[in-house]
CSV table of C-alpha atoms and ligand atoms in Angstrom, one decimal:
chain,number,residue,atom,x,y,z
A,227,MET,CA,25.7,93.0,112.7
A,228,ALA,CA,23.9,93.3,116.1
A,229,ALA,CA,24.3,96.7,117.8
A,230,GLN,CA,26.8,95.5,120.3
A,231,GLN,CA,29.0,92.4,120.6
A,232,ILE,CA,31.2,91.2,123.3
A,233,ILE,CA,34.6,89.5,122.6
A,234,THR,CA,37.1,88.1,124.9
A,235,ALA,CA,40.8,87.6,124.3
A,236,LEU,CA,43.0,85.2,126.3
A,237,ASP,CA,46.7,85.6,126.0
A,238,VAL,CA,48.0,82.4,127.7
A,239,GLY,CA,51.7,83.4,128.1
A,240,THR,CA,54.6,81.9,129.9
A,241,LYS,CA,54.8,84.8,132.3
A,242,LYS,CA,51.2,86.0,132.5
A,243,ILE,CA,47.7,85.2,131.6
A,244,CYS,CA,45.9,88.3,130.2
A,245,ALA,CA,42.1,88.3,129.7
A,246,LEU,CA,40.6,91.2,127.9
A,247,ILE,CA,36.9,91.7,127.5
A,248,ALA,CA,35.8,94.2,124.8
A,249,GLU,CA,32.6,95.6,123.4
A,250,ILE,CA,32.4,96.2,119.7
A,251,ASN,CA,29.7,98.7,118.6
A,252,ALA,CA,27.8,99.0,115.4
A,253,GLU,CA,30.6,101.1,113.9
A,254,GLU,CA,33.0,98.3,114.8
A,255,GLU,CA,34.8,100.4,117.4
A,256,ILE,CA,36.5,98.4,120.2
A,257,GLU,CA,36.2,99.4,123.8
A,258,ILE,CA,38.0,97.3,126.4
A,259,ILE,CA,35.7,97.0,129.4
A,260,GLY,CA,37.5,94.3,131.5
A,261,VAL,CA,41.1,93.4,132.0
A,262,GLY,CA,42.4,90.5,134.1
A,263,LEU,CA,46.1,89.9,134.7
A,264,THR,CA,47.5,86.9,136.7
A,265,PRO,CA,50.9,85.2,136.9
A,266,SER,CA,50.9,82.2,134.6
A,267,ASN,CA,51.3,78.7,136.1
A,268,GLY,CA,51.5,75.4,134.4
A,269,LEU,CA,53.2,76.6,131.2
A,270,ARG,CA,56.8,76.2,130.0
A,271,LYS,CA,58.2,78.0,127.0
A,272,GLY,CA,54.7,78.8,125.8
A,273,ILE,CA,53.3,75.2,126.2
A,274,VAL,CA,50.8,73.9,128.7
A,275,VAL,CA,52.6,71.4,130.9
A,276,ASP,CA,50.0,71.2,133.7
A,277,ILE,CA,46.4,71.6,132.7
A,278,ASP,CA,45.0,72.1,136.2
A,279,LEU,CA,47.5,74.8,137.1
A,280,ALA,CA,47.0,76.5,133.7
A,281,ALA,CA,43.2,76.3,134.1
A,282,GLN,CA,43.4,77.9,137.6
A,283,SER,CA,45.5,80.8,136.3
A,284,ILE,CA,43.2,81.3,133.3
A,285,SER,CA,40.1,81.2,135.5
A,286,GLN,CA,41.6,83.8,137.9
A,287,ALA,CA,42.4,86.2,135.0
A,288,VAL,CA,39.0,85.7,133.4
A,289,ASP,CA,37.3,86.3,136.8
A,290,LYS,CA,39.1,89.5,137.3
A,291,ALA,CA,38.2,90.7,133.8
A,292,GLU,CA,34.6,89.7,134.3
A,293,ARG,CA,34.4,91.6,137.6
A,294,MET,CA,35.7,94.7,136.0
A,295,ALA,CA,33.4,94.4,133.0
A,296,GLY,CA,30.4,93.3,135.1
A,297,ILE,CA,29.5,90.5,132.8
A,298,GLU,CA,30.2,86.8,132.5
A,299,VAL,CA,31.7,85.6,129.3
A,300,GLY,CA,31.3,82.2,127.7
A,301,SER,CA,34.0,82.0,125.2
A,302,ALA,CA,37.4,83.5,124.1
A,303,PHE,CA,39.9,83.9,121.3
A,304,VAL,CA,43.0,82.2,122.6
A,305,GLY,CA,46.6,82.8,121.6
A,306,ILE,CA,49.0,79.9,121.0
A,307,ALA,CA,52.8,79.8,120.9
A,308,GLY,CA,55.5,77.2,121.6
A,309,SER,CA,58.3,75.7,119.5
A,310,HIS,CA,55.9,72.9,118.4
A,311,ILE,CA,54.6,75.5,116.0
A,312,SER,CA,55.8,75.2,112.4
A,313,SER,CA,54.7,76.7,109.1
A,314,GLU,CA,54.9,76.4,105.4
A,315,ASN,CA,53.6,78.0,102.3
A,316,SER,CA,51.2,76.1,100.1
A,317,HIS,CA,49.4,76.4,96.8
A,318,GLY,CA,45.8,75.4,95.8
A,319,VAL,CA,44.1,75.5,92.5
A,320,VAL,CA,40.4,74.8,91.4
A,321,ALA,CA,38.2,75.4,88.3
A,322,VAL,CA,35.6,78.2,88.9
A,323,THR,CA,32.2,76.5,88.8
A,324,GLY,CA,28.9,77.9,87.5
A,325,ALA,CA,27.8,78.9,84.0
A,326,GLU,CA,28.6,82.6,84.6
A,327,LYS,CA,32.2,81.9,85.5
A,328,GLU,CA,32.2,84.2,88.5
A,329,VAL,CA,34.1,83.4,91.7
A,330,LYS,CA,31.7,82.6,94.5
A,331,GLN,CA,32.4,81.9,98.2
A,332,SER,CA,32.0,78.2,97.5
A,333,ASP,CA,34.9,78.4,95.0
A,334,ILE,CA,37.1,80.2,97.6
A,335,ASP,CA,36.3,77.6,100.2
A,336,ARG,CA,37.2,74.8,97.7
A,337,VAL,CA,40.5,76.4,96.8
A,338,MET,CA,41.4,77.0,100.4
A,339,GLU,CA,40.6,73.3,101.1
A,340,ALA,CA,42.8,72.3,98.1
A,341,ALA,CA,45.7,74.3,99.6
A,342,LYS,CA,45.3,72.4,102.9
A,343,VAL,CA,46.5,69.2,101.2
A,344,ILE,CA,50.0,69.1,102.6
A,345,PRO,CA,52.0,66.3,104.2
A,346,ILE,CA,51.2,66.4,107.9
A,347,SER,CA,52.2,63.9,110.6
A,348,GLN,CA,49.7,62.2,112.9
A,349,GLU,CA,51.0,64.2,115.8
A,350,GLU,CA,50.3,67.5,114.1
A,351,GLU,CA,47.2,69.6,113.2
A,352,ILE,CA,46.6,72.7,111.1
A,353,VAL,CA,46.1,75.9,113.2
A,354,HIS,CA,45.7,78.4,110.4
A,355,VAL,CA,45.4,78.4,106.6
A,356,LEU,CA,46.1,82.1,105.8
A,357,PRO,CA,45.5,83.3,102.3
A,358,ARG,CA,48.5,85.3,101.0
A,359,GLU,CA,47.1,86.1,97.5
A,360,PHE,CA,44.6,84.8,95.1
A,361,ILE,CA,45.4,84.3,91.4
A,362,ILE,CA,42.6,84.3,88.8
A,363,ASP,CA,43.6,83.1,85.3
A,364,GLY,CA,47.2,84.0,86.0
A,365,THR,CA,46.5,87.5,87.4
A,366,ARG,CA,48.3,87.7,90.8
A,367,GLY,CA,47.9,89.8,93.9
A,368,ILE,CA,44.1,89.5,94.3
A,369,ARG,CA,42.9,89.9,97.9
A,370,HIS,CA,39.1,89.7,97.5
A,371,PRO,CA,38.3,87.3,94.6
A,372,GLN,CA,34.6,87.0,95.2
A,373,GLY,CA,32.5,88.3,92.3
A,374,MET,CA,35.5,88.5,89.9
A,375,SER,CA,35.3,86.7,86.5
A,376,GLY,CA,37.6,83.8,85.6
A,377,VAL,CA,37.9,80.1,85.0
A,378,ARG,CA,40.9,79.1,87.1
A,379,LEU,CA,41.2,80.2,90.7
A,380,GLU,CA,44.5,79.7,92.6
A,381,VAL,CA,45.6,80.6,96.1
A,382,GLU,CA,48.9,81.0,97.8
A,383,THR,CA,48.6,80.3,101.5
A,384,HIS,CA,50.6,80.3,104.7
A,385,ILE,CA,49.8,77.2,106.8
A,386,VAL,CA,50.6,77.1,110.5
A,387,LYS,CA,50.8,73.7,112.1
A,388,GLY,CA,51.1,72.7,115.7
A,389,SER,CA,51.4,69.6,117.8
A,390,SER,CA,47.9,68.1,118.4
A,391,THR,CA,48.7,67.4,122.0
A,392,SER,CA,49.9,70.9,122.7
A,393,VAL,CA,46.8,72.5,121.0
A,394,SER,CA,44.5,70.1,122.8
A,395,ASN,CA,46.1,70.7,126.2
A,396,LEU,CA,45.6,74.5,125.7
A,397,VAL,CA,42.0,74.0,124.7
A,398,LYS,CA,41.4,71.7,127.7
A,399,SER,CA,42.9,74.3,130.1
A,400,VAL,CA,40.6,77.0,128.7
A,401,ARG,CA,37.5,74.7,128.9
A,402,ARG,CA,38.4,73.6,132.4
A,403,ALA,CA,38.4,77.3,133.3
A,404,GLY,CA,34.8,77.4,132.1
A,405,LEU,CA,35.2,79.0,128.6
A,406,GLU,CA,34.6,77.7,125.1
A,407,VAL,CA,37.3,78.5,122.5
A,408,ASN,CA,36.1,80.7,119.7
A,409,ASP,CA,39.3,80.3,117.8
A,410,ILE,CA,43.0,79.5,118.4
A,411,VAL,CA,45.2,82.2,117.0
A,412,LEU,CA,49.0,82.2,116.6
A,413,ASP,CA,50.4,84.7,119.1
A,414,GLN,CA,52.5,86.7,116.7
A,415,LEU,CA,49.7,86.8,114.1
A,416,ALA,CA,47.5,88.4,116.8
A,417,SER,CA,50.3,90.8,117.9
A,418,SER,CA,50.9,91.8,114.3
A,419,HIS,CA,47.3,93.1,114.1
A,420,ALA,CA,48.0,95.3,117.2
A,421,VAL,CA,51.4,96.8,116.4
A,422,LEU,CA,52.1,96.8,112.6
A,423,SER,CA,50.9,99.5,110.2
A,424,SER,CA,49.6,98.4,106.8
A,425,ASP,CA,52.4,100.4,105.1
A,426,GLU,CA,55.0,98.4,107.0
A,427,ARG,CA,53.3,95.2,105.9
A,428,GLU,CA,53.1,96.3,102.3
A,429,LEU,CA,56.8,97.4,102.2
A,430,GLY,CA,58.0,94.2,104.0
A,431,VAL,CA,58.6,94.0,107.8
A,432,SER,CA,59.3,91.5,110.5
A,433,LEU,CA,57.8,91.5,113.9
A,434,ILE,CA,59.1,89.7,117.0
A,435,ASP,CA,57.2,89.4,120.2
A,436,ILE,CA,59.8,88.6,122.9
A,437,GLY,CA,57.9,87.2,125.9
A,438,GLY,CA,59.0,85.3,129.0
A,439,GLY,CA,59.5,81.9,127.4
A,440,THR,CA,59.4,82.4,123.7
A,441,THR,CA,60.3,84.8,120.9
A,442,ASP,CA,57.6,84.7,118.2
A,443,LEU,CA,58.5,85.8,114.7
A,444,ILE,CA,56.3,86.8,111.8
A,445,ILE,CA,57.5,88.1,108.4
A,446,PHE,CA,55.4,90.1,106.0
A,447,GLN,CA,56.4,90.7,102.4
A,448,GLU,CA,54.3,92.7,99.9
A,449,GLY,CA,51.5,92.8,102.4
A,450,ASN,CA,51.4,89.0,102.8
A,451,ILE,CA,52.5,86.7,105.6
A,452,CYS,CA,55.4,84.7,104.3
A,453,TYR,CA,57.0,83.2,107.4
A,454,THR,CA,56.2,82.4,111.0
A,455,SER,CA,58.3,80.7,113.7
A,456,VAL,CA,58.6,80.4,117.4
A,457,LEU,CA,62.0,80.3,119.1
A,458,PRO,CA,62.1,78.8,122.6
A,459,VAL,CA,64.0,81.6,124.2
A,460,GLY,CA,62.8,84.8,125.9
A,461,GLY,CA,63.1,87.2,128.9
A,462,ASN,CA,63.0,84.4,131.5
A,463,HIS,CA,66.4,83.2,130.1
A,464,VAL,CA,67.8,86.6,130.6
A,465,SER,CA,66.7,86.6,134.3
A,466,ASN,CA,68.2,83.1,134.8
A,467,ASP,CA,71.5,84.3,133.3
A,468,ILE,CA,71.5,87.2,135.8
A,469,ALA,CA,70.7,84.8,138.7
A,470,VAL,CA,73.7,82.7,137.7
A,471,GLY,CA,76.0,85.5,136.7
A,472,LEU,CA,75.4,87.7,139.8
A,473,ARG,CA,74.8,84.8,142.2
A,474,THR,CA,71.4,86.0,143.3
A,475,PRO,CA,67.9,84.5,143.6
A,476,VAL,CA,65.9,84.5,140.3
A,477,SER,CA,63.2,86.8,141.7
A,478,GLU,CA,66.0,89.3,142.6
A,479,ALA,CA,67.5,88.8,139.1
A,480,GLU,CA,64.1,89.7,137.6
A,481,LYS,CA,63.9,92.8,139.7
A,482,LEU,CA,67.5,93.9,138.8
A,483,LYS,CA,66.8,93.3,135.1
A,484,ILE,CA,63.8,95.5,135.0
A,485,LEU,CA,65.0,98.3,137.3
A,486,HIS,CA,68.6,98.5,136.2
A,487,GLY,CA,69.1,96.3,133.1
A,488,ALA,CA,69.9,97.2,129.5
A,489,ALA,CA,70.3,95.1,126.4
A,490,THR,CA,73.6,96.8,125.6
A,491,THR,CA,76.4,98.2,127.8
A,492,GLU,CA,76.8,101.1,125.3
A,493,ILE,CA,74.0,103.0,126.9
A,494,ILE,CA,75.5,102.9,130.4
A,495,GLU,CA,77.3,106.3,130.5
A,496,LYS,CA,78.7,106.5,134.0
A,497,GLU,CA,80.0,104.1,136.6
A,498,GLU,CA,77.1,103.1,138.8
A,499,LYS,CA,76.9,100.6,141.6
A,500,ILE,CA,73.7,98.6,142.4
A,501,ASP,CA,72.8,96.5,145.4
A,502,VAL,CA,72.5,92.7,144.7
A,503,LEU,CA,71.0,90.3,147.2
A,504,LYS,CA,73.2,87.3,148.0
A,505,PRO,CA,71.8,83.8,147.3
A,506,SER,CA,70.9,83.4,151.0
A,507,GLY,CA,68.5,86.2,150.4
A,508,GLN,CA,69.8,88.0,153.5
A,509,ASP,CA,72.8,90.3,152.8
A,510,SER,CA,73.5,92.3,149.7
A,511,HIS,CA,76.7,93.5,148.0
A,512,LYS,CA,77.5,96.2,145.5
A,513,VAL,CA,77.9,95.3,141.8
A,514,ASN,CA,78.7,97.5,138.9
A,515,ARG,CA,75.6,98.2,136.8
A,516,ARG,CA,77.7,97.7,133.7
A,517,TYR,CA,78.5,94.1,134.8
A,518,LEU,CA,74.7,93.4,135.0
A,519,CYS,CA,74.3,94.6,131.4
A,520,GLN,CA,77.3,92.6,130.3
A,521,VAL,CA,75.4,89.5,131.5
A,522,ILE,CA,72.2,90.5,129.7
A,523,GLN,CA,73.7,91.5,126.4
A,524,PRO,CA,74.9,88.1,125.1
A,525,ARG,CA,71.5,86.5,125.7
A,526,MET,CA,69.6,89.4,124.0
A,527,ALA,CA,72.2,89.3,121.2
A,528,GLU,CA,71.6,85.5,120.8
A,529,ILE,CA,67.8,86.1,120.4
A,530,PHE,CA,68.4,88.7,117.7
A,531,GLN,CA,71.0,86.5,116.0
A,532,LEU,CA,68.6,83.6,115.9
A,533,VAL,CA,66.0,85.9,114.4
A,534,ASN,CA,68.5,87.2,111.9
A,535,LYS,CA,69.2,83.7,110.7
A,536,GLU,CA,65.5,83.1,110.1
A,537,LEU,CA,65.3,86.5,108.2
A,538,GLN,CA,68.3,85.4,106.0
A,539,LYS,CA,66.5,82.2,105.1
A,540,ASN,CA,63.6,84.3,103.9
A,541,GLY,CA,65.2,86.8,101.7
A,542,GLY,CA,66.9,88.9,104.4
A,543,ARG,CA,67.1,92.6,104.4
A,544,ASP,CA,66.1,93.2,100.8
A,545,ARG,CA,62.6,91.7,101.4
A,546,THR,CA,61.9,93.6,104.6
A,547,PRO,CA,62.9,97.2,104.0
A,548,ALA,CA,60.5,98.5,106.7
A,549,GLY,CA,62.8,96.8,109.1
A,550,MET,CA,61.8,95.1,112.3
A,551,VAL,CA,59.3,95.9,115.1
A,552,ILE,CA,59.9,94.4,118.5
A,553,THR,CA,57.2,94.0,121.2
A,554,GLY,CA,56.4,91.8,124.2
A,555,GLY,CA,57.7,92.2,127.7
A,556,ALA,CA,61.4,91.6,127.1
A,557,SER,CA,61.4,94.2,124.3
A,558,LEU,CA,61.3,96.8,127.1
A,559,LEU,CA,65.0,96.4,128.0
A,560,PRO,CA,66.5,99.8,127.2
A,561,GLY,CA,68.9,99.5,124.2
A,562,SER,CA,67.0,96.5,122.7
A,563,CYS,CA,66.1,98.4,119.5
A,564,GLN,CA,69.7,99.5,119.1
A,565,LEU,CA,71.2,96.1,119.7
A,566,ALA,CA,68.7,94.5,117.3
A,567,ALA,CA,69.4,97.1,114.6
A,568,ASP,CA,73.1,96.5,114.9
A,569,ILE,CA,72.7,92.8,114.5
A,570,ILE,CA,70.0,92.8,111.8
A,571,GLY,CA,71.3,95.9,109.9
A,572,LEU,CA,67.8,97.4,109.5
A,573,PRO,CA,65.8,100.0,111.4
A,574,VAL,CA,64.1,98.6,114.5
A,575,ARG,CA,61.3,100.2,116.5
A,576,ARG,CA,59.3,99.1,119.6
A,577,GLY,CA,55.6,98.2,118.9
A,578,GLU,CA,52.9,99.2,121.3
A,579,PRO,CA,49.2,98.4,121.0
A,580,GLU,CA,46.4,101.0,121.2
A,581,TYR,CA,43.4,100.8,123.6
A,582,VAL,CA,45.4,100.1,126.7
A,583,GLU,CA,46.4,103.6,127.7
A,584,GLY,CA,45.8,104.1,131.4
A,585,PHE,CA,45.0,100.5,132.2
A,586,SER,CA,48.1,100.0,134.2
A,587,ASP,CA,46.7,102.4,136.8
A,588,ILE,CA,43.5,100.5,137.4
A,589,ILE,CA,44.3,96.8,137.0
A,590,ASP,CA,45.4,94.5,139.8
A,591,ASN,CA,48.9,93.6,138.8
A,592,PRO,CA,50.6,90.7,140.6
A,593,VAL,CA,52.8,90.0,137.6
A,594,TYR,CA,55.0,92.8,136.5
A,595,ILE,CA,57.6,94.8,138.4
A,596,LYS,CA,56.7,98.4,137.5
A,597,LYS,CA,59.5,100.5,136.4
A,598,ASP,CA,57.9,103.9,135.7
A,599,GLY,CA,54.8,103.2,137.8
A,600,LYS,CA,53.0,101.7,134.9
A,601,ILE,CA,52.6,98.3,133.3
A,602,PRO,CA,54.1,98.8,129.8
A,603,ARG,CA,51.9,98.5,126.8
A,604,PRO,CA,53.9,95.9,124.8
A,605,VAL,CA,52.8,93.2,127.2
A,606,PHE,CA,49.3,93.7,125.9
A,607,ALA,CA,50.2,93.3,122.2
A,608,THR,CA,48.9,89.7,121.9
A,609,GLY,CA,45.8,90.4,123.9
A,610,VAL,CA,44.8,93.5,121.9
A,611,GLY,CA,45.8,91.7,118.7
A,612,LEU,CA,43.4,88.8,119.5
A,613,LEU,CA,40.5,91.3,119.8
A,614,LEU,CA,41.5,92.9,116.4
A,615,TYR,CA,41.8,89.5,114.8
A,616,ALA,CA,38.4,88.6,116.1
A,617,ARG,CA,36.9,91.8,114.7
A,618,GLN,CA,38.5,91.3,111.3
A,619,ASN,CA,37.3,87.8,111.1
A,620,LYS,CA,33.8,88.8,112.3
A,621,ASN,CA,33.2,85.4,113.9
A,622,TYR,CA,32.7,86.5,117.5
A,623,SER,CA,29.8,85.0,119.4
A,624,GLY,CA,30.8,85.6,123.0
A,625,LYS,CA,27.4,86.8,124.2
A,626,PRO,CA,27.5,88.0,127.8
A,627,LYS,CA,25.6,85.6,130.1
A,628,ARG,CA,24.8,88.0,132.9
A,629,LYS,CA,24.9,91.7,133.7
A,630,ASN,CA,25.6,92.6,137.3
A,631,LYS,CA,24.7,96.3,137.5
A,632,GLU,CA,26.2,96.9,140.9
A,633,VAL,CA,29.6,95.6,139.8
A,634,VAL,CA,29.4,97.4,136.4
A,635,ASN,CA,28.5,100.7,138.0
A,636,SER,CA,31.3,100.6,140.6
A,637,PHE,CA,34.0,99.5,138.2
A,638,PHE,CA,32.9,102.0,135.6
A,639,ALA,CA,32.9,104.8,138.1
A,640,LYS,CA,36.5,103.8,139.1
A,641,LEU,CA,37.5,103.4,135.5
A,642,LYS,CA,36.0,106.7,134.4
A,643,SER,CA,37.5,108.7,137.3
A,644,LEU,CA,41.0,107.2,136.5
A,645,PHE,CA,40.7,107.9,132.8
A,646,ASP,CA,39.5,111.5,133.6
A,647,ASP,CA,42.6,111.9,135.7
A,648,PHE,CA,44.7,110.5,133.0
A,649,PHE,CA,43.6,112.8,130.3
B,50,ATP,N1,60.3,96.7,132.1
B,50,ATP,C1,60.8,95.6,131.7
B,50,ATP,N2,62.1,95.5,131.3
B,50,ATP,C2,62.6,94.4,130.9
B,50,ATP,N3,62.0,93.2,130.8
B,50,ATP,C3,60.7,93.2,131.2
B,50,ATP,C4,60.0,94.4,131.6
B,50,ATP,N4,58.7,94.1,131.9
B,50,ATP,C5,58.6,92.7,131.7
B,50,ATP,N5,59.7,92.2,131.3
B,50,ATP,C6,60.0,90.8,130.9
B,50,ATP,O1,59.1,90.4,129.9
B,50,ATP,C7,58.9,89.0,130.0
B,50,ATP,C8,57.4,88.7,130.0
B,50,ATP,O2,56.9,89.3,128.8
B,50,ATP,P1,55.4,88.9,128.3
B,50,ATP,O3,54.4,89.4,129.4
B,50,ATP,O4,55.3,89.5,127.0
B,50,ATP,O5,55.5,87.3,128.3
B,50,ATP,P2,54.4,86.2,128.1
B,50,ATP,O6,53.5,86.6,127.0
B,50,ATP,O7,53.8,85.8,129.3
B,50,ATP,O8,55.4,85.0,127.6
B,50,ATP,P3,55.5,84.2,126.2
B,50,ATP,O9,54.9,85.0,125.1
B,50,ATP,O10,56.9,83.9,126.0
B,50,ATP,O11,54.7,82.9,126.5
B,50,ATP,C9,59.5,88.6,131.3
B,50,ATP,O12,60.7,87.9,131.1
B,50,ATP,C10,59.8,89.9,132.1
B,50,ATP,O13,60.9,89.8,132.9
B,51,MG,MG1,53.4,86.4,124.9
């Protein structure tokens, strides 16, 4: 591998577009050198509904990240979500070729192609064919079959499909923003790289990324992906419920949710009044904080109940003893882990990606209302996960086009001083 490579991740979410530019050195260590965050326009429930608006938002996020990094990037790994995504498990089998009967890369390619032969409608396309395990002459659980001896090679795969139109509109938006697409990656697959431990995956775990418009689920059993799905409900629905329930503008509802909300009323200990703006946007009136949480709780409970149903379909609690990890912006509501654990009946923890410590202090943030003076790390789960996915798959080719020393120096000076302060 070349001494240093550049990779760019693009999390095209319903709430925000997050562009991350990272350097990978010869030791395969990742250093994020550029972050761009902008409000997302042109998306609904994770799907591009207006290419021009989406392209503008993407372009702004990438520009910001490029200015911070001091380089221009030409391509990105792009996350995808939306309820058009569906998945199924599939099996492939081939005979090992060659006189020495040793599995070669060409055999692996052929067996993966064989597994791809599944019924697929004209409106759909395959986004991922993920190997779950290889089987050689009946021996299961093989992760790296290359070089092993055998005559019959089988693979169990997890296949992720998406609507061709939705995939193509996402790709068009990225291209219109001036970037080529290195790869399209399912959001929760990316997030899983950022927040799950290998022990959790081995034991069996589920991960949900609760964003603005969608809740993305991925289940691992015995180290393998066994199920993925996207539910068309997320944090924006909670804000809308608050706007209706407390009769206040949606922007005010969003603020109330973040500053005073909780996923369960159980954690509200004392009587507390909060100011709520009237729909006119002029006067405000006092409302009990407990009432705000009573509006939030049913929607959060609905999300976890929907997830629980999906879990039950896939073997339920017995197959995921490591429990559940929740991430994404809406996972930040206090009490979410407790509510989820009560509904699912398994331990639940919040998942946060590495590498982003301190970023919230330096990036321009027109997206999130800050609660404790910082942008919380779970909102970067998909972005960081895309970088880790790219590193694992080693197919990054996003060479920097131009180095602008002046910008590099000034941003690094700023970055360094802030990090120095932080540590
Ligand atoms: N501190 C907080 N407390 C509660 N909710 C929060 C907090 N910060 C952000 N959110 C909520 O998180 C949601 C956005 O999360 P995120 O940035 O992960 O979404 P996204 O990736 O853009 O959307 P999606 O993945 O659904 O397409 C919004 O509904 C926002 O209100
Ligand atoms: Mg998201």
